[in-house]
mmCIF file of N, CA, C and O and ligand atoms in Angstrom:
data_model
loop_
_atom_site.group_PDB
_atom_site.id
_atom_site.type_symbol
_atom_site.label_atom_id
_atom_site.label_comp_id
_atom_site.label_asym_id
_atom_site.label_seq_id
_atom_site.Cartn_x
_atom_site.Cartn_y
_atom_site.Cartn_z
ATOM 1 N N MET A 1 149.639 139.359 -135.690
ATOM 2 C CA MET A 1 150.417 139.388 -136.928
ATOM 3 C C MET A 1 151.895 139.228 -136.615
ATOM 4 O O MET A 1 152.452 139.976 -135.824
ATOM 5 N N LYS A 2 152.517 138.219 -137.210
ATOM 6 C CA LYS A 2 153.929 137.969 -136.936
ATOM 7 C C LYS A 2 154.757 138.230 -138.190
ATOM 8 O O LYS A 2 154.413 137.777 -139.278
ATOM 9 N N ILE A 3 155.831 138.957 -137.985
ATOM 10 C CA ILE A 3 156.705 139.322 -139.108
ATOM 11 C C ILE A 3 158.145 139.009 -138.729
ATOM 12 O O ILE A 3 158.558 139.305 -137.597
ATOM 13 N N PRO A 4 158.934 138.416 -139.632
ATOM 14 C CA PRO A 4 160.335 138.115 -139.303
ATOM 15 C C PRO A 4 161.150 139.376 -139.055
ATOM 16 O O PRO A 4 160.869 140.432 -139.613
ATOM 17 N N LYS A 5 162.181 139.253 -138.199
ATOM 18 C CA LYS A 5 163.002 140.404 -137.829
ATOM 19 C C LYS A 5 163.829 140.913 -138.998
ATOM 20 O O LYS A 5 164.124 142.097 -139.099
ATOM 21 N N GLU A 6 164.245 139.990 -139.833
ATOM 22 C CA GLU A 6 165.083 140.384 -140.974
ATOM 23 C C GLU A 6 164.393 139.999 -142.265
ATOM 24 O O GLU A 6 163.879 138.896 -142.402
ATOM 25 N N ILE A 7 164.417 140.958 -143.200
ATOM 26 C CA ILE A 7 163.717 140.753 -144.462
ATOM 27 C C ILE A 7 164.622 141.218 -145.594
ATOM 28 O O ILE A 7 165.394 142.178 -145.433
ATOM 29 N N LYS A 8 164.529 140.548 -146.728
ATOM 30 C CA LYS A 8 165.306 140.992 -147.883
ATOM 31 C C LYS A 8 164.490 142.019 -148.650
ATOM 32 O O LYS A 8 163.375 141.731 -149.103
ATOM 33 N N LEU A 9 165.026 143.221 -148.773
ATOM 34 C CA LEU A 9 164.333 144.299 -149.474
ATOM 35 C C LEU A 9 165.294 144.979 -150.435
ATOM 36 O O LEU A 9 166.519 144.848 -150.308
ATOM 37 N N PHE A 10 164.718 145.742 -151.348
ATOM 38 C CA PHE A 10 165.567 146.487 -152.275
ATOM 39 C C PHE A 10 166.106 147.736 -151.579
ATOM 40 O O PHE A 10 165.362 148.510 -150.979
ATOM 41 N N CYS A 11 167.428 147.933 -151.656
ATOM 42 C CA CYS A 11 168.042 149.121 -151.063
ATOM 43 C C CYS A 11 168.363 150.109 -152.173
ATOM 44 O O CYS A 11 169.001 149.763 -153.163
ATOM 45 N N LYS A 12 167.911 151.361 -151.997
ATOM 46 C CA LYS A 12 168.116 152.377 -153.038
ATOM 47 C C LYS A 12 169.584 152.759 -153.147
ATOM 48 O O LYS A 12 170.070 153.130 -154.209
ATOM 49 N N LYS A 13 170.276 152.737 -151.992
ATOM 50 C CA LYS A 13 171.673 153.178 -151.973
ATOM 51 C C LYS A 13 172.581 152.118 -152.608
ATOM 52 O O LYS A 13 173.479 152.444 -153.382
ATOM 53 N N CYS A 14 172.340 150.859 -152.228
ATOM 54 C CA CYS A 14 173.165 149.768 -152.770
ATOM 55 C C CYS A 14 172.706 149.375 -154.184
ATOM 56 O O CYS A 14 173.424 148.723 -154.918
ATOM 57 N N LYS A 15 171.485 149.764 -154.530
ATOM 58 C CA LYS A 15 170.884 149.441 -155.822
ATOM 59 C C LYS A 15 170.758 147.936 -156.047
ATOM 60 O O LYS A 15 170.949 147.436 -157.157
ATOM 61 N N LYS A 16 170.544 147.218 -154.982
ATOM 62 C CA LYS A 16 170.270 145.788 -155.099
ATOM 63 C C LYS A 16 169.559 145.305 -153.835
ATOM 64 O O LYS A 16 169.453 146.056 -152.860
ATOM 65 N N HIS A 17 169.101 144.067 -153.864
ATOM 66 C CA HIS A 17 168.427 143.510 -152.697
ATOM 67 C C HIS A 17 169.442 143.169 -151.609
ATOM 68 O O HIS A 17 170.508 142.612 -151.909
ATOM 69 N N SER A 18 169.093 143.524 -150.388
ATOM 70 C CA SER A 18 169.967 143.187 -149.267
ATOM 71 C C SER A 18 169.116 142.951 -148.024
ATOM 72 O O SER A 18 167.935 143.299 -147.984
ATOM 73 N N VAL A 19 169.722 142.396 -147.007
ATOM 74 C CA VAL A 19 168.986 142.087 -145.769
ATOM 75 C C VAL A 19 168.728 143.378 -144.997
ATOM 76 O O VAL A 19 169.621 144.200 -144.825
ATOM 77 N N HIS A 20 167.505 143.545 -144.565
ATOM 78 C CA HIS A 20 167.124 144.719 -143.780
ATOM 79 C C HIS A 20 166.634 144.274 -142.402
ATOM 80 O O HIS A 20 165.913 143.292 -142.289
ATOM 81 N N LYS A 21 167.013 145.026 -141.387
ATOM 82 C CA LYS A 21 166.504 144.764 -140.040
ATOM 83 C C LYS A 21 165.255 145.609 -139.824
ATOM 84 O O LYS A 21 165.225 146.788 -140.164
ATOM 85 N N LEU A 22 164.250 144.996 -139.219
ATOM 86 C CA LEU A 22 162.986 145.705 -139.006
ATOM 87 C C LEU A 22 162.842 146.164 -137.561
ATOM 88 O O LEU A 22 163.285 145.503 -136.635
ATOM 89 N N LYS A 23 162.222 147.327 -137.424
ATOM 90 C CA LYS A 23 161.937 147.874 -136.103
ATOM 91 C C LYS A 23 160.603 148.592 -136.219
ATOM 92 O O LYS A 23 160.351 149.286 -137.206
ATOM 93 N N LEU A 24 159.756 148.446 -135.208
ATOM 94 C CA LEU A 24 158.451 149.099 -135.263
ATOM 95 C C LEU A 24 158.609 150.620 -135.292
ATOM 96 O O LEU A 24 159.387 151.188 -134.535
ATOM 97 N N PHE A 25 157.860 151.248 -136.178
ATOM 98 C CA PHE A 25 157.916 152.710 -136.282
ATOM 99 C C PHE A 25 157.111 153.333 -135.159
ATOM 100 O O PHE A 25 155.973 152.939 -134.907
ATOM 101 N N LYS A 26 157.727 154.290 -134.461
ATOM 102 C CA LYS A 26 157.051 154.959 -133.365
ATOM 103 C C LYS A 26 156.918 156.441 -133.700
ATOM 104 O O LYS A 26 157.905 157.102 -134.028
ATOM 105 N N GLU A 27 155.699 156.924 -133.618
ATOM 106 C CA GLU A 27 155.447 158.321 -133.940
ATOM 107 C C GLU A 27 155.981 159.233 -132.837
ATOM 108 O O GLU A 27 155.787 158.940 -131.659
ATOM 109 N N GLY A 28 156.641 160.311 -133.208
ATOM 110 C CA GLY A 28 157.145 161.260 -132.222
ATOM 111 C C GLY A 28 156.026 162.091 -131.644
ATOM 112 O O GLY A 28 154.928 162.155 -132.189
ATOM 113 N N SER A 29 156.279 162.738 -130.514
ATOM 114 C CA SER A 29 155.251 163.565 -129.896
ATOM 115 C C SER A 29 154.991 164.792 -130.749
ATOM 116 O O SER A 29 155.902 165.356 -131.351
ATOM 117 N N LYS A 30 153.735 165.208 -130.785
ATOM 118 C CA LYS A 30 153.362 166.322 -131.653
ATOM 119 C C LYS A 30 153.744 167.646 -131.007
ATOM 120 O O LYS A 30 153.562 167.836 -129.802
ATOM 121 N N SER A 31 154.253 168.554 -131.826
ATOM 122 C CA SER A 31 154.656 169.863 -131.326
ATOM 123 C C SER A 31 153.435 170.744 -131.119
ATOM 124 O O SER A 31 152.485 170.722 -131.898
ATOM 125 N N ILE A 32 153.458 171.544 -130.055
ATOM 126 C CA ILE A 32 152.313 172.411 -129.763
ATOM 127 C C ILE A 32 152.347 173.640 -130.663
ATOM 128 O O ILE A 32 151.335 174.253 -130.943
ATOM 129 N N LEU A 33 153.527 174.026 -131.055
ATOM 130 C CA LEU A 33 153.667 175.275 -131.789
ATOM 131 C C LEU A 33 153.548 175.102 -133.300
ATOM 132 O O LEU A 33 153.920 175.981 -134.051
ATOM 133 N N LYS A 34 153.024 173.993 -133.688
ATOM 134 C CA LYS A 34 152.841 173.781 -135.119
ATOM 135 C C LYS A 34 151.851 174.807 -135.671
ATOM 136 O O LYS A 34 150.934 175.242 -134.989
ATOM 137 N N LYS A 35 152.060 175.145 -136.906
ATOM 138 C CA LYS A 35 151.223 176.162 -137.553
ATOM 139 C C LYS A 35 149.758 175.751 -137.521
ATOM 140 O O LYS A 35 148.864 176.558 -137.259
ATOM 141 N N HIS A 36 149.525 174.496 -137.763
ATOM 142 C CA HIS A 36 148.169 173.987 -137.802
ATOM 143 C C HIS A 36 147.466 174.185 -136.460
ATOM 144 O O HIS A 36 146.312 174.604 -136.402
ATOM 145 N N ALA A 37 148.218 173.910 -135.380
ATOM 146 C CA ALA A 37 147.631 174.022 -134.043
ATOM 147 C C ALA A 37 147.268 175.472 -133.735
ATOM 148 O O ALA A 37 146.207 175.759 -133.178
ATOM 149 N N ARG A 38 148.159 176.389 -134.128
ATOM 150 C CA ARG A 38 147.901 177.814 -133.882
ATOM 151 C C ARG A 38 146.674 178.270 -134.656
ATOM 152 O O ARG A 38 145.823 179.002 -134.163
ATOM 153 N N LYS A 39 146.585 177.827 -135.893
ATOM 154 C CA LYS A 39 145.491 178.212 -136.766
ATOM 155 C C LYS A 39 144.169 177.712 -136.178
ATOM 156 O O LYS A 39 143.176 178.427 -136.123
ATOM 157 N N HIS A 40 144.187 176.500 -135.725
ATOM 158 C CA HIS A 40 143.005 175.866 -135.161
ATOM 159 C C HIS A 40 142.533 176.637 -133.933
ATOM 160 O O HIS A 40 141.345 176.911 -133.774
ATOM 161 N N GLU A 41 143.476 177.010 -133.101
ATOM 162 C CA GLU A 41 143.147 177.719 -131.880
ATOM 163 C C GLU A 41 142.570 179.099 -132.200
ATOM 164 O O GLU A 41 141.583 179.525 -131.617
ATOM 165 N N ALA A 42 143.198 179.776 -133.146
ATOM 166 C CA ALA A 42 142.755 181.113 -133.513
ATOM 167 C C ALA A 42 141.326 181.083 -134.047
ATOM 168 O O ALA A 42 140.523 181.967 -133.788
ATOM 169 N N LYS A 43 141.011 180.059 -134.780
ATOM 170 C CA LYS A 43 139.705 179.932 -135.398
ATOM 171 C C LYS A 43 138.633 179.785 -134.333
ATOM 172 O O LYS A 43 137.518 180.278 -134.481
ATOM 173 N N HIS A 44 138.972 179.117 -133.248
ATOM 174 C CA HIS A 44 137.978 178.833 -132.226
ATOM 175 C C HIS A 44 137.883 179.927 -131.175
ATOM 176 O O HIS A 44 136.931 179.961 -130.417
ATOM 177 N N ASN A 45 138.873 180.780 -131.121
ATOM 178 C CA ASN A 45 138.864 181.807 -130.085
ATOM 179 C C ASN A 45 138.395 183.168 -130.582
ATOM 180 O O ASN A 45 138.259 184.097 -129.801
ATOM 181 N N LYS A 46 138.171 183.322 -131.858
ATOM 182 C CA LYS A 46 137.794 184.643 -132.351
ATOM 183 C C LYS A 46 136.274 184.806 -132.388
ATOM 184 O O LYS A 46 135.550 183.820 -132.324
ATOM 185 N N GLY A 47 135.833 186.046 -132.471
ATOM 186 C CA GLY A 47 134.412 186.316 -132.576
ATOM 187 C C GLY A 47 133.729 186.316 -131.229
ATOM 188 O O GLY A 47 134.362 186.407 -130.178
ATOM 189 N N TYR A 48 132.409 186.214 -131.254
ATOM 190 C CA TYR A 48 131.633 186.320 -130.023
ATOM 191 C C TYR A 48 131.162 184.957 -129.550
ATOM 192 O O TYR A 48 130.057 184.800 -129.049
ATOM 193 N N GLY A 49 131.930 183.984 -129.721
ATOM 194 C CA GLY A 49 131.535 182.657 -129.260
ATOM 195 C C GLY A 49 130.620 181.989 -130.244
ATOM 196 O O GLY A 49 130.843 182.054 -131.447
ATOM 197 N N GLY A 50 129.581 181.391 -129.768
ATOM 198 C CA GLY A 50 128.721 180.630 -130.638
ATOM 199 C C GLY A 50 129.295 179.240 -130.829
ATOM 200 O O GLY A 50 130.358 178.920 -130.312
ATOM 201 N N LYS A 51 128.552 178.456 -131.550
ATOM 202 C CA LYS A 51 129.002 177.084 -131.693
ATOM 203 C C LYS A 51 129.745 176.922 -132.994
ATOM 204 O O LYS A 51 129.367 177.444 -134.033
ATOM 205 N N SER A 52 130.826 176.190 -132.929
ATOM 206 C CA SER A 52 131.552 175.889 -134.150
ATOM 207 C C SER A 52 131.420 174.400 -134.415
ATOM 208 O O SER A 52 131.473 173.587 -133.498
ATOM 209 N N ARG A 53 131.210 174.131 -135.652
ATOM 210 C CA ARG A 53 131.071 172.729 -136.005
ATOM 211 C C ARG A 53 132.423 172.047 -135.887
ATOM 212 O O ARG A 53 133.432 172.612 -136.279
ATOM 213 N N PHE A 54 132.459 170.896 -135.352
ATOM 214 C CA PHE A 54 133.728 170.172 -135.343
ATOM 215 C C PHE A 54 133.513 168.738 -135.808
ATOM 216 O O PHE A 54 132.448 168.161 -135.625
ATOM 217 N N VAL A 55 134.539 168.223 -136.416
ATOM 218 C CA VAL A 55 134.438 166.890 -136.996
ATOM 219 C C VAL A 55 134.750 165.852 -135.927
ATOM 220 O O VAL A 55 135.714 165.991 -135.180
ATOM 221 N N VAL A 56 133.912 164.860 -135.854
ATOM 222 C CA VAL A 56 134.153 163.785 -134.892
ATOM 223 C C VAL A 56 135.178 162.828 -135.492
ATOM 224 O O VAL A 56 135.006 162.324 -136.598
ATOM 225 N N HIS A 57 136.267 162.631 -134.759
ATOM 226 C CA HIS A 57 137.302 161.725 -135.252
ATOM 227 C C HIS A 57 137.039 160.316 -134.745
ATOM 228 O O HIS A 57 136.924 160.096 -133.546
ATOM 229 N N ILE A 58 136.926 159.439 -135.668
ATOM 230 C CA ILE A 58 136.744 158.041 -135.285
ATOM 231 C C ILE A 58 138.098 157.355 -135.332
ATOM 232 O O ILE A 58 138.816 157.457 -136.330
ATOM 233 N N LYS A 59 138.447 156.694 -134.250
ATOM 234 C CA LYS A 59 139.728 156.006 -134.184
ATOM 235 C C LYS A 59 139.653 154.761 -135.049
ATOM 236 O O LYS A 59 138.693 153.991 -134.957
ATOM 237 N N LYS A 60 140.658 154.590 -135.880
ATOM 238 C CA LYS A 60 140.680 153.411 -136.737
ATOM 239 C C LYS A 60 140.956 152.173 -135.900
ATOM 240 O O LYS A 60 141.845 152.173 -135.055
ATOM 241 N N GLN A 61 140.174 151.138 -136.173
ATOM 242 C CA GLN A 61 140.316 149.929 -135.366
ATOM 243 C C GLN A 61 141.460 149.060 -135.834
ATOM 244 O O GLN A 61 142.124 148.415 -135.033
ATOM 245 N N SER A 62 141.664 149.013 -137.122
ATOM 246 C CA SER A 62 142.759 148.195 -137.623
ATOM 247 C C SER A 62 143.640 149.041 -138.524
ATOM 248 O O SER A 62 143.151 149.844 -139.308
ATOM 249 N N LYS A 63 144.940 148.878 -138.347
ATOM 250 C CA LYS A 63 145.878 149.662 -139.135
ATOM 251 C C LYS A 63 146.917 148.760 -139.750
ATOM 252 O O LYS A 63 147.222 147.691 -139.227
ATOM 253 N N LYS A 64 147.490 149.237 -140.844
ATOM 254 C CA LYS A 64 148.623 148.509 -141.408
ATOM 255 C C LYS A 64 149.854 148.864 -140.591
ATOM 256 O O LYS A 64 150.198 150.054 -140.488
ATOM 257 N N PRO A 65 150.520 147.886 -139.998
ATOM 258 C CA PRO A 65 151.692 148.200 -139.188
ATOM 259 C C PRO A 65 152.842 148.723 -140.035
ATOM 260 O O PRO A 65 153.102 148.217 -141.127
ATOM 261 N N VAL A 66 153.505 149.770 -139.517
ATOM 262 C CA VAL A 66 154.620 150.395 -140.234
ATOM 263 C C VAL A 66 155.927 150.090 -139.520
ATOM 264 O O VAL A 66 156.007 150.186 -138.295
ATOM 265 N N PHE A 67 156.942 149.724 -140.278
ATOM 266 C CA PHE A 67 158.255 149.419 -139.715
ATOM 267 C C PHE A 67 159.301 150.337 -140.308
ATOM 268 O O PHE A 67 159.121 150.888 -141.388
ATOM 269 N N VAL A 68 160.414 150.462 -139.584
ATOM 270 C CA VAL A 68 161.586 151.138 -140.139
ATOM 271 C C VAL A 68 162.589 150.049 -140.484
ATOM 272 O O VAL A 68 163.020 149.299 -139.610
ATOM 273 N N ALA A 69 162.922 149.953 -141.760
ATOM 274 C CA ALA A 69 163.861 148.933 -142.212
ATOM 275 C C ALA A 69 165.220 149.568 -142.446
ATOM 276 O O ALA A 69 165.338 150.536 -143.177
ATOM 277 N N THR A 70 166.245 149.003 -141.779
ATOM 278 C CA THR A 70 167.605 149.525 -141.976
ATOM 279 C C THR A 70 168.435 148.485 -142.705
ATOM 280 O O THR A 70 168.467 147.321 -142.326
ATOM 281 N N CYS A 71 169.131 148.959 -143.730
ATOM 282 C CA CYS A 71 169.985 148.085 -144.534
ATOM 283 C C CYS A 71 171.215 147.699 -143.709
ATOM 284 O O CYS A 71 171.844 148.545 -143.076
ATOM 285 N N ILE A 72 171.544 146.429 -143.722
ATOM 286 C CA ILE A 72 172.693 145.952 -142.938
ATOM 287 C C ILE A 72 174.000 146.432 -143.562
ATOM 288 O O ILE A 72 174.971 146.753 -142.878
ATOM 289 N N VAL A 73 174.029 146.535 -144.891
ATOM 290 C CA VAL A 73 175.266 146.882 -145.592
ATOM 291 C C VAL A 73 175.607 148.366 -145.436
ATOM 292 O O VAL A 73 176.709 148.734 -145.044
ATOM 293 N N CYS A 74 174.624 149.256 -145.714
ATOM 294 C CA CYS A 74 174.946 150.688 -145.748
ATOM 295 C C CYS A 74 174.187 151.507 -144.710
ATOM 296 O O CYS A 74 174.329 152.725 -144.661
ATOM 297 N N ASN A 75 173.370 150.865 -143.872
ATOM 298 C CA ASN A 75 172.625 151.548 -142.804
ATOM 299 C C ASN A 75 171.584 152.541 -143.316
ATOM 300 O O ASN A 75 171.151 153.418 -142.565
ATOM 301 N N ALA A 76 171.200 152.447 -144.572
ATOM 302 C CA ALA A 76 170.151 153.328 -145.092
ATOM 303 C C ALA A 76 168.806 152.871 -144.526
ATOM 304 O O ALA A 76 168.562 151.683 -144.369
ATOM 305 N N LYS A 77 167.964 153.851 -144.209
ATOM 306 C CA LYS A 77 166.680 153.521 -143.614
ATOM 307 C C LYS A 77 165.543 153.786 -144.588
ATOM 308 O O LYS A 77 165.616 154.708 -145.406
ATOM 309 N N LYS A 78 164.511 153.008 -144.453
ATOM 310 C CA LYS A 78 163.295 153.264 -145.221
ATOM 311 C C LYS A 78 162.110 152.648 -144.509
ATOM 312 O O LYS A 78 162.261 151.804 -143.638
ATOM 313 N N TYR A 79 160.931 153.099 -144.911
ATOM 314 C CA TYR A 79 159.730 152.573 -144.290
ATOM 315 C C TYR A 79 159.340 151.281 -144.961
ATOM 316 O O TYR A 79 159.504 151.099 -146.169
ATOM 317 N N TYR A 80 158.806 150.395 -144.159
ATOM 318 C CA TYR A 80 158.278 149.157 -144.691
ATOM 319 C C TYR A 80 156.877 148.969 -144.131
ATOM 320 O O TYR A 80 156.700 148.862 -142.920
ATOM 321 N N VAL A 81 155.883 149.008 -145.005
ATOM 322 C CA VAL A 81 154.496 148.856 -144.565
ATOM 323 C C VAL A 81 154.051 147.440 -144.865
ATOM 324 O O VAL A 81 154.084 147.007 -146.021
ATOM 325 N N ALA A 82 153.668 146.744 -143.814
ATOM 326 C CA ALA A 82 153.187 145.382 -143.995
ATOM 327 C C ALA A 82 151.840 145.433 -144.703
ATOM 328 O O ALA A 82 151.016 146.287 -144.403
ATOM 329 N N GLY A 83 151.624 144.537 -145.628
ATOM 330 C CA GLY A 83 150.471 144.589 -146.513
ATOM 331 C C GLY A 83 149.138 144.416 -145.834
ATOM 332 O O GLY A 83 148.150 145.012 -146.233
ATOM 333 N N ASN A 84 149.092 143.614 -144.772
ATOM 334 C CA ASN A 84 147.800 143.302 -144.174
ATOM 335 C C ASN A 84 147.470 144.234 -143.027
ATOM 336 O O ASN A 84 148.355 144.672 -142.304
ATOM 337 N N LYS A 85 146.191 144.505 -142.884
ATOM 338 C CA LYS A 85 145.754 145.273 -141.721
ATOM 339 C C LYS A 85 145.713 144.341 -140.525
ATOM 340 O O LYS A 85 145.396 143.150 -140.652
ATOM 341 N N ALA A 86 146.040 144.890 -139.352
ATOM 342 C CA ALA A 86 146.063 144.050 -138.162
ATOM 343 C C ALA A 86 145.445 144.783 -136.994
ATOM 344 O O ALA A 86 145.737 145.939 -136.744
ATOM 345 N N LYS A 87 144.547 144.073 -136.290
ATOM 346 C CA LYS A 87 143.960 144.651 -135.088
ATOM 347 C C LYS A 87 144.933 144.545 -133.932
ATOM 348 O O LYS A 87 145.040 145.447 -133.105
ATOM 349 N N LYS A 88 145.641 143.421 -133.888
ATOM 350 C CA LYS A 88 146.624 143.225 -132.827
ATOM 351 C C LYS A 88 147.919 143.918 -133.213
ATOM 352 O O LYS A 88 148.200 144.142 -134.395
ATOM 353 N N LYS A 89 148.714 144.236 -132.213
ATOM 354 C CA LYS A 89 150.002 144.872 -132.448
ATOM 355 C C LYS A 89 150.935 143.911 -133.163
ATOM 356 O O LYS A 89 150.984 142.721 -132.840
ATOM 357 N N ALA A 90 151.666 144.458 -134.137
ATOM 358 C CA ALA A 90 152.563 143.606 -134.920
ATOM 359 C C ALA A 90 153.685 143.080 -134.042
ATOM 360 O O ALA A 90 154.191 143.751 -133.170
ATOM 361 N N GLU A 91 154.064 141.845 -134.328
ATOM 362 C CA GLU A 91 155.062 141.171 -133.510
ATOM 363 C C GLU A 91 156.223 140.744 -134.381
ATOM 364 O O GLU A 91 156.034 140.143 -135.432
ATOM 365 N N LEU A 92 157.453 141.073 -133.957
ATOM 366 C CA LEU A 92 158.631 140.656 -134.709
ATOM 367 C C LEU A 92 159.115 139.312 -134.176
ATOM 368 O O LEU A 92 159.343 139.167 -132.976
ATOM 369 N N VAL A 93 159.244 138.370 -135.073
ATOM 370 C CA VAL A 93 159.642 137.020 -134.652
ATOM 371 C C VAL A 93 161.106 136.770 -135.010
ATOM 372 O O VAL A 93 161.514 137.075 -136.110
HETATM 373 ZN ZN1 ZN B 101 172.074 149.333 -148.537
#
């Protein structure tokens, strides 16, 4: 999937269409001390053992690539999700 580096998008700050630069969105590393993680651990460590049911996570094969679009005029950032699902990694041309 090939996407141009610069795209015209609506900017909320400028309140009009302007050129946006695209950059692939990269997820940050997950924190260990998140509430969810603690809760999950507590649930599995309490009681006298036994088996706990767990959900099998299936990795999605194709995803819609997500970009971070920055406005050239005011530097405001927003997400830009490309409409099509892509198995291959998105490429900026
Ligand atoms: Zn702007």
